[in-house]
mmCIF file of C-alpha atoms and ligand atoms in Angstrom:
data_model
loop_
_atom_site.group_PDB
_atom_site.id
_atom_site.type_symbol
_atom_site.label_atom_id
_atom_site.label_comp_id
_atom_site.label_asym_id
_atom_site.label_seq_id
_atom_site.Cartn_x
_atom_site.Cartn_y
_atom_site.Cartn_z
ATOM 1 C CA MET A 11 107.105 117.627 28.620
ATOM 2 C CA SER A 12 107.486 120.719 30.783
ATOM 3 C CA ALA A 13 104.668 122.938 32.337
ATOM 4 C CA GLY A 14 102.899 124.767 29.931
ATOM 5 C CA GLN A 15 103.414 122.345 26.965
ATOM 6 C CA ARG A 16 100.632 120.352 25.491
ATOM 7 C CA GLN A 17 100.415 117.189 23.554
ATOM 8 C CA THR A 18 97.754 115.879 21.292
ATOM 9 C CA LEU A 19 97.537 111.860 21.573
ATOM 10 C CA MET A 20 95.204 109.818 19.357
ATOM 11 C CA VAL A 21 92.735 107.221 20.183
ATOM 12 C CA GLU A 22 93.370 105.077 17.084
ATOM 13 C CA LEU A 23 89.689 103.738 16.075
ATOM 14 C CA GLY A 24 89.862 103.544 12.290
ATOM 15 C CA ASP A 25 87.425 106.220 11.044
ATOM 16 C CA ARG A 26 86.369 107.096 14.536
ATOM 17 C CA SER A 27 89.925 107.880 15.772
ATOM 18 C CA TYR A 28 89.779 111.085 17.690
ATOM 19 C CA PRO A 29 92.573 113.544 19.345
ATOM 20 C CA VAL A 30 92.838 113.728 23.025
ATOM 21 C CA VAL A 31 94.712 117.260 23.526
ATOM 22 C CA CYS A 32 96.330 117.248 26.674
ATOM 23 C CA GLY A 33 98.214 119.724 29.175
ATOM 24 C CA THR A 34 98.042 123.046 30.646
ATOM 25 C CA GLY A 35 96.328 125.260 28.083
ATOM 26 C CA ALA A 36 94.650 122.648 26.325
ATOM 27 C CA LEU A 37 91.630 124.020 26.133
ATOM 28 C CA LYS A 38 92.781 127.112 24.183
ATOM 29 C CA GLU A 39 94.860 125.013 21.830
ATOM 30 C CA ALA A 40 91.879 122.731 21.185
ATOM 31 C CA ALA A 41 89.377 125.486 20.460
ATOM 32 C CA ASP A 42 89.751 125.213 16.478
ATOM 33 C CA LYS A 43 89.077 121.674 16.694
ATOM 34 C CA MET A 44 85.962 122.321 19.125
ATOM 35 C CA ALA A 45 84.616 124.676 16.532
ATOM 36 C CA ALA A 46 84.940 122.351 13.837
ATOM 37 C CA LEU A 47 82.536 120.166 15.698
ATOM 38 C CA CYS A 48 79.801 122.808 16.131
ATOM 39 C CA PRO A 49 78.601 123.791 12.546
ATOM 40 C CA ASN A 50 75.749 125.787 14.316
ATOM 41 C CA GLN A 51 78.413 128.067 15.578
ATOM 42 C CA ARG A 52 77.103 127.282 19.236
ATOM 43 C CA LEU A 53 78.614 124.914 21.739
ATOM 44 C CA VAL A 54 76.081 122.847 23.531
ATOM 45 C CA CYS A 55 77.592 121.926 27.023
ATOM 46 C CA VAL A 56 76.389 120.011 29.966
ATOM 47 C CA THR A 57 77.964 120.874 33.286
ATOM 48 C CA ASP A 58 77.488 120.743 36.981
ATOM 49 C CA GLU A 59 76.622 123.823 39.272
ATOM 50 C CA THR A 60 80.605 123.434 40.930
ATOM 51 C CA VAL A 61 82.140 123.340 37.636
ATOM 52 C CA ALA A 62 79.937 126.155 35.975
ATOM 53 C CA ALA A 63 80.891 128.461 39.251
ATOM 54 C CA LEU A 64 84.603 127.778 38.870
ATOM 55 C CA HIS A 65 85.336 127.440 35.285
ATOM 56 C CA LEU A 66 82.248 128.476 32.865
ATOM 57 C CA SER A 67 83.687 131.885 32.097
ATOM 58 C CA VAL A 68 86.897 130.447 30.606
ATOM 59 C CA LEU A 69 85.158 128.132 28.526
ATOM 60 C CA GLU A 70 82.787 130.777 27.399
ATOM 61 C CA ARG A 71 86.076 132.982 26.364
ATOM 62 C CA VAL A 72 87.600 130.230 24.667
ATOM 63 C CA CYS A 73 84.369 129.686 22.662
ATOM 64 C CA ALA A 74 84.113 133.389 22.165
ATOM 65 C CA GLY A 75 87.804 133.099 20.596
ATOM 66 C CA VAL A 76 86.679 130.845 17.835
ATOM 67 C CA GLY A 77 83.183 132.486 16.801
ATOM 68 C CA LEU A 78 81.085 130.107 19.228
ATOM 69 C CA LEU A 79 78.006 130.967 21.349
ATOM 70 C CA LEU A 80 78.138 128.725 24.670
ATOM 71 C CA ASN A 81 74.865 127.085 25.280
ATOM 72 C CA PRO A 82 75.214 125.691 28.925
ATOM 73 C CA ILE A 83 72.940 123.067 30.588
ATOM 74 C CA ILE A 84 73.754 123.081 34.341
ATOM 75 C CA ILE A 85 72.829 120.192 36.403
ATOM 76 C CA PRO A 86 73.201 119.865 40.182
ATOM 77 C CA PRO A 87 76.434 118.051 41.401
ATOM 78 C CA GLY A 88 76.367 114.444 42.394
ATOM 79 C CA GLU A 89 76.137 110.839 41.465
ATOM 80 C CA ALA A 90 72.066 111.202 41.905
ATOM 81 C CA GLN A 91 72.039 112.867 38.293
ATOM 82 C CA LYS A 92 73.529 109.459 36.620
ATOM 83 C CA SER A 93 69.706 107.791 36.711
ATOM 84 C CA PHE A 94 67.018 107.804 34.286
ATOM 85 C CA SER A 95 65.176 111.007 36.032
ATOM 86 C CA GLY A 96 68.669 112.688 35.572
ATOM 87 C CA LEU A 97 68.484 111.551 31.999
ATOM 88 C CA ASP A 98 65.075 112.407 31.193
ATOM 89 C CA ASN A 99 65.882 115.862 32.556
ATOM 90 C CA LEU A 100 68.890 116.530 30.504
ATOM 91 C CA CYS A 101 67.172 115.025 27.220
ATOM 92 C CA ALA A 102 64.378 117.409 27.824
ATOM 93 C CA LYS A 103 66.560 120.358 28.168
ATOM 94 C CA LEU A 104 68.811 119.245 24.830
ATOM 95 C CA LEU A 105 65.731 118.646 22.996
ATOM 96 C CA ALA A 106 64.235 122.003 23.898
ATOM 97 C CA LEU A 107 67.669 123.740 22.571
ATOM 98 C CA GLU A 108 66.753 121.915 19.198
ATOM 99 C CA VAL A 109 70.068 119.950 19.383
ATOM 100 C CA GLU A 110 70.690 118.554 15.737
ATOM 101 C CA ARG A 111 72.304 115.384 15.013
ATOM 102 C CA GLY A 112 75.290 117.157 13.155
ATOM 103 C CA GLU A 113 76.243 119.129 16.036
ATOM 104 C CA ALA A 114 78.156 118.000 19.331
ATOM 105 C CA ILE A 115 77.063 117.889 22.684
ATOM 106 C CA ALA A 116 80.142 118.626 25.355
ATOM 107 C CA ALA A 117 80.407 117.360 28.734
ATOM 108 C CA PHE A 118 82.273 119.953 30.725
ATOM 109 C CA GLY A 119 82.922 118.195 34.306
ATOM 110 C CA GLY A 120 83.879 114.959 35.938
ATOM 111 C CA GLY A 121 82.717 111.382 35.945
ATOM 112 C CA VAL A 122 79.284 112.089 36.525
ATOM 113 C CA VAL A 123 78.815 114.513 33.742
ATOM 114 C CA GLY A 124 80.793 112.718 31.200
ATOM 115 C CA ASP A 125 78.589 109.347 31.754
ATOM 116 C CA LEU A 126 75.539 110.985 31.674
ATOM 117 C CA ALA A 127 76.003 113.664 28.869
ATOM 118 C CA GLY A 128 77.868 110.925 27.086
ATOM 119 C CA PHE A 129 74.658 108.658 27.158
ATOM 120 C CA ALA A 130 72.270 111.525 26.049
ATOM 121 C CA SER A 131 74.819 112.327 23.292
ATOM 122 C CA ALA A 132 74.377 108.426 22.174
ATOM 123 C CA ILE A 133 70.777 108.352 22.253
ATOM 124 C CA ILE A 134 69.453 111.822 21.202
ATOM 125 C CA LYS A 135 68.429 111.701 17.679
ATOM 126 C CA ARG A 136 69.980 108.500 17.511
ATOM 127 C CA GLY A 137 73.377 110.052 18.299
ATOM 128 C CA THR A 138 75.136 113.185 17.940
ATOM 129 C CA ALA A 139 79.037 113.858 18.271
ATOM 130 C CA PHE A 140 80.467 114.227 21.606
ATOM 131 C CA ILE A 141 83.138 116.097 23.171
ATOM 132 C CA GLN A 142 84.716 115.214 26.220
ATOM 133 C CA ILE A 143 86.345 118.155 28.601
ATOM 134 C CA PRO A 144 87.087 116.639 31.799
ATOM 135 C CA THR A 145 87.508 118.757 34.621
ATOM 136 C CA THR A 146 88.591 116.279 37.622
ATOM 137 C CA LEU A 147 91.891 114.359 37.480
ATOM 138 C CA LEU A 148 89.896 110.963 37.358
ATOM 139 C CA ALA A 149 88.084 111.917 34.346
ATOM 140 C CA GLN A 150 91.079 113.245 32.529
ATOM 141 C CA VAL A 151 93.271 109.951 32.848
ATOM 142 C CA ASP A 152 90.264 107.444 32.836
ATOM 143 C CA SER A 153 86.421 108.216 32.382
ATOM 144 C CA ALA A 154 86.722 110.705 29.433
ATOM 145 C CA VAL A 155 88.683 108.238 27.188
ATOM 146 C CA GLY A 156 87.403 105.267 25.757
ATOM 147 C CA GLY A 157 83.625 106.009 25.096
ATOM 148 C CA LYS A 158 82.053 104.094 28.091
ATOM 149 C CA THR A 159 78.689 106.028 28.841
ATOM 150 C CA ALA A 160 76.171 104.906 31.602
ATOM 151 C CA ILE A 161 73.567 105.597 34.260
ATOM 152 C CA ASN A 162 72.707 103.850 37.329
ATOM 153 C CA THR A 163 69.842 102.117 38.305
ATOM 154 C CA PRO A 164 68.572 100.638 41.927
ATOM 155 C CA ALA A 165 70.238 97.135 40.484
ATOM 156 C CA GLY A 166 73.535 98.607 40.357
ATOM 157 C CA LYS A 167 76.106 101.261 38.579
ATOM 158 C CA ASN A 168 76.529 101.905 35.043
ATOM 159 C CA LEU A 169 74.093 99.127 34.178
ATOM 160 C CA ILE A 170 72.631 101.130 31.386
ATOM 161 C CA GLY A 171 74.522 102.650 28.756
ATOM 162 C CA ALA A 172 76.352 102.415 25.678
ATOM 163 C CA PHE A 173 80.018 102.962 23.993
ATOM 164 C CA HIS A 174 79.801 105.971 22.258
ATOM 165 C CA GLN A 175 83.217 107.578 21.411
ATOM 166 C CA PRO A 176 83.696 111.214 21.729
ATOM 167 C CA ALA A 177 85.107 113.142 18.759
ATOM 168 C CA LEU A 178 87.158 115.294 20.803
ATOM 169 C CA VAL A 179 88.887 115.135 24.291
ATOM 170 C CA ILE A 180 90.281 118.124 25.882
ATOM 171 C CA ALA A 181 92.102 117.165 29.202
ATOM 172 C CA ASP A 182 93.430 120.791 30.429
ATOM 173 C CA SER A 183 95.208 120.489 33.669
ATOM 174 C CA ALA A 184 94.883 124.137 34.552
ATOM 175 C CA VAL A 185 91.461 123.144 35.626
ATOM 176 C CA LEU A 186 92.763 120.784 38.107
ATOM 177 C CA GLU A 187 94.212 123.725 40.271
ATOM 178 C CA THR A 188 90.908 124.018 42.060
ATOM 179 C CA LEU A 189 90.232 120.476 42.743
ATOM 180 C CA PRO A 190 90.525 119.570 46.497
ATOM 181 C CA PRO A 191 93.581 117.503 47.409
ATOM 182 C CA ARG A 192 91.509 114.447 48.520
ATOM 183 C CA GLN A 193 89.956 114.466 45.027
ATOM 184 C CA LYS A 194 93.196 115.027 43.227
ATOM 185 C CA SER A 195 94.849 111.815 45.154
ATOM 186 C CA ALA A 196 91.681 110.026 44.330
ATOM 187 C CA GLY A 197 92.209 110.531 40.634
ATOM 188 C CA TYR A 198 95.811 109.655 41.111
ATOM 189 C CA ALA A 199 94.591 106.367 42.153
ATOM 190 C CA GLU A 200 93.546 105.643 38.443
ATOM 191 C CA ILE A 201 96.976 106.708 37.251
ATOM 192 C CA VAL A 202 98.683 104.152 39.363
ATOM 193 C CA LYS A 203 96.274 101.558 38.366
ATOM 194 C CA LEU A 204 97.315 101.982 34.737
ATOM 195 C CA ALA A 205 101.052 101.598 35.875
ATOM 196 C CA ALA A 206 100.294 98.565 37.943
ATOM 197 C CA LEU A 207 98.257 96.476 35.476
ATOM 198 C CA GLY A 208 100.894 96.631 32.468
ATOM 199 C CA ASP A 209 103.487 99.304 32.804
ATOM 200 C CA ALA A 210 106.327 98.643 35.232
ATOM 201 C CA VAL A 211 108.472 101.221 33.956
ATOM 202 C CA PHE A 212 105.832 103.954 34.418
ATOM 203 C CA PHE A 213 105.316 102.632 38.155
ATOM 204 C CA ASP A 214 109.085 103.372 38.539
ATOM 205 C CA TRP A 215 108.455 106.745 37.479
ATOM 206 C CA LEU A 216 105.576 107.163 39.870
ATOM 207 C CA ASP A 217 107.409 106.069 42.447
ATOM 208 C CA GLU A 218 109.816 108.594 42.032
ATOM 209 C CA ASN A 219 107.569 111.477 41.021
ATOM 210 C CA GLY A 220 103.957 110.717 41.577
ATOM 211 C CA SER A 221 103.683 112.404 45.112
ATOM 212 C CA LYS A 222 105.752 115.571 43.836
ATOM 213 C CA ALA A 223 102.932 115.757 41.017
ATOM 214 C CA LEU A 224 100.372 115.617 43.578
ATOM 215 C CA SER A 225 101.722 118.488 45.528
ATOM 216 C CA GLY A 226 102.019 120.900 43.043
ATOM 217 C CA ASP A 227 104.551 120.000 40.624
ATOM 218 C CA VAL A 228 102.746 120.935 37.405
ATOM 219 C CA SER A 229 105.197 119.600 34.883
ATOM 220 C CA LEU A 230 105.466 116.314 36.440
ATOM 221 C CA LEU A 231 101.604 116.047 36.724
ATOM 222 C CA ASP A 232 101.279 116.972 33.169
ATOM 223 C CA GLU A 233 103.641 113.978 32.489
ATOM 224 C CA ALA A 234 101.765 111.842 34.738
ATOM 225 C CA ILE A 235 98.403 112.427 32.788
ATOM 226 C CA THR A 236 99.847 112.430 29.384
ATOM 227 C CA ARG A 237 101.410 109.062 30.210
ATOM 228 C CA SER A 238 98.295 107.888 31.710
ATOM 229 C CA ILE A 239 96.101 108.690 28.766
ATOM 230 C CA ALA A 240 98.483 107.446 26.124
ATOM 231 C CA GLY A 241 98.299 103.979 27.912
ATOM 232 C CA LYS A 242 94.625 103.999 28.133
ATOM 233 C CA ALA A 243 94.394 104.852 24.545
ATOM 234 C CA ARG A 244 96.624 101.943 23.368
ATOM 235 C CA ILE A 245 94.583 99.520 25.346
ATOM 236 C CA VAL A 246 90.883 101.054 23.814
ATOM 237 C CA ALA A 247 92.697 101.026 20.610
ATOM 238 C CA ARG A 248 93.255 97.208 20.723
ATOM 239 C CA ASP A 249 90.019 96.567 22.522
ATOM 240 C CA GLU A 250 87.196 99.081 22.312
ATOM 241 C CA ARG A 251 84.424 96.607 23.681
ATOM 242 C CA GLU A 252 86.121 95.140 26.460
ATOM 243 C CA HIS A 253 86.371 91.455 24.981
ATOM 244 C CA GLY A 254 89.976 90.951 26.086
ATOM 245 C CA VAL A 255 92.812 93.352 27.527
ATOM 246 C CA ARG A 256 90.435 96.330 28.134
ATOM 247 C CA ALA A 257 89.272 94.222 31.121
ATOM 248 C CA LEU A 258 92.176 94.516 32.873
ATOM 249 C CA LEU A 259 91.364 98.390 33.284
ATOM 250 C CA ASN A 260 89.082 96.916 36.006
ATOM 251 C CA LEU A 261 92.030 96.278 38.325
ATOM 252 C CA GLY A 262 91.083 97.361 41.847
ATOM 253 C CA HIS A 263 87.351 97.841 40.695
ATOM 254 C CA SER A 264 85.594 94.258 41.662
ATOM 255 C CA PHE A 265 86.843 94.980 45.267
ATOM 256 C CA GLY A 266 86.579 98.851 44.912
ATOM 257 C CA HIS A 267 82.912 98.514 43.617
ATOM 258 C CA ALA A 268 82.048 96.280 46.265
ATOM 259 C CA LEU A 269 83.096 98.817 48.742
ATOM 260 C CA GLU A 270 81.662 101.682 47.153
ATOM 261 C CA SER A 271 78.294 100.065 47.005
ATOM 262 C CA LEU A 272 78.474 99.476 50.720
ATOM 263 C CA ALA A 273 79.575 102.918 51.729
ATOM 264 C CA GLY A 274 76.745 104.458 49.588
ATOM 265 C CA TYR A 275 77.684 107.216 47.009
ATOM 266 C CA GLU A 276 77.604 110.266 49.222
ATOM 267 C CA GLY A 277 81.486 111.075 49.695
ATOM 268 C CA ALA A 278 82.027 108.723 52.585
ATOM 269 C CA LEU A 279 84.465 106.781 49.925
ATOM 270 C CA LEU A 280 85.623 108.393 46.914
ATOM 271 C CA HIS A 281 85.819 106.119 43.397
ATOM 272 C CA GLY A 282 89.543 106.713 43.374
ATOM 273 C CA GLU A 283 89.971 105.626 46.893
ATOM 274 C CA ALA A 284 88.057 102.584 46.285
ATOM 275 C CA VAL A 285 90.146 101.631 43.521
ATOM 276 C CA ALA A 286 93.332 102.253 45.529
ATOM 277 C CA ALA A 287 92.012 100.100 48.501
ATOM 278 C CA GLY A 288 90.832 97.300 45.852
ATOM 279 C CA MET A 289 94.059 97.371 44.296
ATOM 280 C CA GLY A 290 95.904 96.995 47.505
ATOM 281 C CA THR A 291 93.456 93.879 48.127
ATOM 282 C CA ALA A 292 93.499 92.398 44.706
ATOM 283 C CA TYR A 293 97.784 92.533 45.038
ATOM 284 C CA ALA A 294 97.194 91.150 48.737
ATOM 285 C CA TYR A 295 95.163 88.222 47.268
ATOM 286 C CA GLY A 296 97.872 87.798 44.629
ATOM 287 C CA VAL A 297 100.245 87.181 47.463
ATOM 288 C CA HIS A 298 98.014 85.083 49.392
ATOM 289 C CA LEU A 299 97.475 82.853 46.079
ATOM 290 C CA GLN A 300 101.491 82.816 45.539
ATOM 291 C CA LEU A 301 100.843 84.342 42.058
ATOM 292 C CA CYS A 302 102.728 87.414 42.822
ATOM 293 C CA PRO A 303 105.906 88.269 44.978
ATOM 294 C CA ALA A 304 105.164 90.092 48.265
ATOM 295 C CA ASP A 305 107.736 92.766 47.603
ATOM 296 C CA ASP A 306 105.666 93.895 44.935
ATOM 297 C CA TYR A 307 102.433 94.147 47.009
ATOM 298 C CA GLU A 308 104.747 95.769 49.532
ATOM 299 C CA ARG A 309 105.823 98.570 47.087
ATOM 300 C CA LEU A 310 102.539 99.272 45.744
ATOM 301 C CA ILE A 311 100.927 99.756 49.158
ATOM 302 C CA ARG A 312 103.814 101.811 49.951
ATOM 303 C CA HIS A 313 103.346 104.183 47.082
ATOM 304 C CA LEU A 314 99.523 104.446 47.845
ATOM 305 C CA ALA A 315 100.103 105.400 51.549
ATOM 306 C CA LYS A 316 103.057 108.087 50.166
ATOM 307 C CA CYS A 317 99.903 109.630 48.015
ATOM 308 C CA GLY A 318 97.587 109.698 50.661
ATOM 309 C CA LEU A 319 95.509 106.589 49.649
ATOM 310 C CA PRO A 320 93.923 103.940 51.464
ATOM 311 C CA THR A 321 95.804 100.568 50.797
ATOM 312 C CA GLY A 322 93.447 97.714 51.800
ATOM 313 C CA LEU A 323 89.864 96.817 53.219
ATOM 314 C CA SER A 324 90.842 98.032 56.926
ATOM 315 C CA ASN A 325 91.993 101.571 56.230
ATOM 316 C CA ALA A 326 89.590 102.624 53.458
ATOM 317 C CA PRO A 327 87.237 105.311 54.431
ATOM 318 C CA GLY A 328 83.553 104.565 55.181
ATOM 319 C CA GLY A 329 84.120 101.286 56.600
ATOM 320 C CA PRO A 330 83.985 99.216 58.452
ATOM 321 C CA TYR A 331 83.309 96.539 55.655
ATOM 322 C CA THR A 332 82.568 92.980 56.307
ATOM 323 C CA ALA A 333 83.629 89.884 53.984
ATOM 324 C CA SER A 334 79.998 88.507 53.881
ATOM 325 C CA ALA A 335 78.681 91.542 52.598
ATOM 326 C CA MET A 336 81.394 92.115 49.971
ATOM 327 C CA MET A 337 81.094 88.724 48.771
ATOM 328 C CA GLN A 338 77.138 89.173 48.028
ATOM 329 C CA ILE A 339 78.291 92.301 45.766
ATOM 330 C CA LEU A 340 81.208 90.391 44.361
ATOM 331 C CA LYS A 341 78.910 87.479 43.191
ATOM 332 C CA ASN A 342 76.694 90.045 41.309
ATOM 333 C CA ASP A 343 79.531 91.832 39.453
ATOM 334 C CA LYS A 344 79.024 92.769 35.802
ATOM 335 C CA LYS A 345 82.247 91.153 34.793
ATOM 336 C CA ASN A 346 81.280 87.528 35.915
ATOM 337 C CA GLN A 347 80.776 85.098 33.347
ATOM 338 C CA SER A 348 78.593 81.819 33.516
ATOM 339 C CA GLY A 349 78.671 82.335 37.266
ATOM 340 C CA THR A 350 82.348 82.426 37.557
ATOM 341 C CA LEU A 351 84.037 85.550 39.454
ATOM 342 C CA ARG A 352 86.615 87.128 37.147
ATOM 343 C CA LEU A 353 89.068 89.295 39.120
ATOM 344 C CA VAL A 354 92.157 91.280 37.939
ATOM 345 C CA LEU A 355 94.801 90.013 39.717
ATOM 346 C CA PRO A 356 98.769 90.515 39.582
ATOM 347 C CA ARG A 357 101.592 88.553 38.666
ATOM 348 C CA ALA A 358 104.081 91.417 39.329
ATOM 349 C CA LEU A 359 103.916 95.118 39.378
ATOM 350 C CA GLY A 360 103.032 96.066 35.973
ATOM 351 C CA ASP A 361 101.785 92.776 34.858
ATOM 352 C CA ALA A 362 97.818 91.873 35.742
ATOM 353 C CA PHE A 363 95.827 89.358 34.095
ATOM 354 C CA ILE A 364 92.242 87.776 34.321
ATOM 355 C CA TYR A 365 91.705 85.190 37.284
ATOM 356 C CA GLU A 366 88.707 82.932 37.261
ATOM 357 C CA GLU A 367 87.832 82.347 40.739
ATOM 358 C CA HIS A 368 86.161 79.180 41.506
ATOM 359 C CA ASP A 369 87.046 79.088 45.244
ATOM 360 C CA LEU A 370 84.610 81.389 46.709
ATOM 361 C CA ALA A 371 84.747 79.844 50.174
ATOM 362 C CA GLY A 372 88.605 80.685 49.971
ATOM 363 C CA LEU A 373 87.936 84.147 48.737
ATOM 364 C CA GLU A 374 85.674 85.101 51.759
ATOM 365 C CA ALA A 375 88.048 83.462 54.267
ATOM 366 C CA PHE A 376 90.701 85.864 52.585
ATOM 367 C CA LEU A 377 88.417 88.745 52.682
ATOM 368 C CA ARG A 378 87.689 88.142 56.406
ATOM 369 C CA ALA A 379 91.294 88.013 57.473
ATOM 370 C CA GLN A 380 91.709 91.558 55.455
ATOM 371 C CA THR A 381 88.791 93.276 57.146
ATOM 372 C CA GLY A 382 89.324 91.939 60.579
ATOM 373 C CA PRO A 383 86.703 90.537 63.156
ATOM 374 C CA CYS A 384 83.685 92.397 62.529
HETATM 375 N N1 LIG B 22 87.151 102.705 33.426
HETATM 376 C C1 LIG B 22 87.429 101.502 32.386
HETATM 377 C C2 LIG B 22 87.417 101.662 30.964
HETATM 378 O O1 LIG B 22 87.219 102.535 30.525
HETATM 379 O O2 LIG B 22 87.453 100.588 30.422
#
């Protein structure tokens, strides 16, 4: 795949299978597919102020080209929108537009817009069709594919939600040109995750090409995005509701969520940075438990560092983090079962598995050694 090329991948879910159109220019390429989901000749689209200022005119032109009127609902940016009050406001606006069950609602933005609009689409009139048009690297390679939608509550992130698969995903890498470098690196962490959990060949490719993709080689970035989406699509097709292999997509997330929760969600630590630091920690723990070769850990963290990402607890932005505070959060992780902590740990680069942790004191001592004496 070279710059300017598009590719259509399928998420195979029987009669709910859907295409993911990706690559530079995907938006224009997928316009007819979008129109087919809009029987009322309009596209009802949820976006935020930042994305609207940068990209809404492009979407409007693409819609006009296929005879669609764009009806945007523009919300403030930020994680605070993923709340009951944010959902209430959005649903009121969707109902005021008299959205019908037979027409699609589109999410045009990053993970917050996608999660919120997707959940609204799941419940408005008991469910409408849904289109994901992700505008961040993180949303393109992870959150827009697979049907997870949710809001947050004071008890934790993403605790209220639904699986609601989109009917179409359009991941146009042209919109990533305006992404700040820190956001782009953070999104790249989810690409590394896909390789680190199950695809050693892809990791080798990233080690060779990933930093070039991040520093402006569009063709390499398109390839990294496409390979990640294809990897995620395969996992979702095997385990839509996370009863098995899909849980591996949480590599780096148990430690990462603990860090995010301690840092607050105001931008001191981005989600992808938390995932990178969490992955480094999971690999370090794998080495500590003699599950994984130390060389693989070294290779992973060298690559994360080369791509401008944190590699563990001691250099994650937004710290310092303490082992005891992390343990409090880890004990309440929603992936735990019957009181047992479930961590995704490595056997090797490209080979992760679910590890049931019974030795909480041992884990806390390990974290204390990683975070330093604070
Ligand atoms: N973001 C992880 C998943 O979709 O399962």
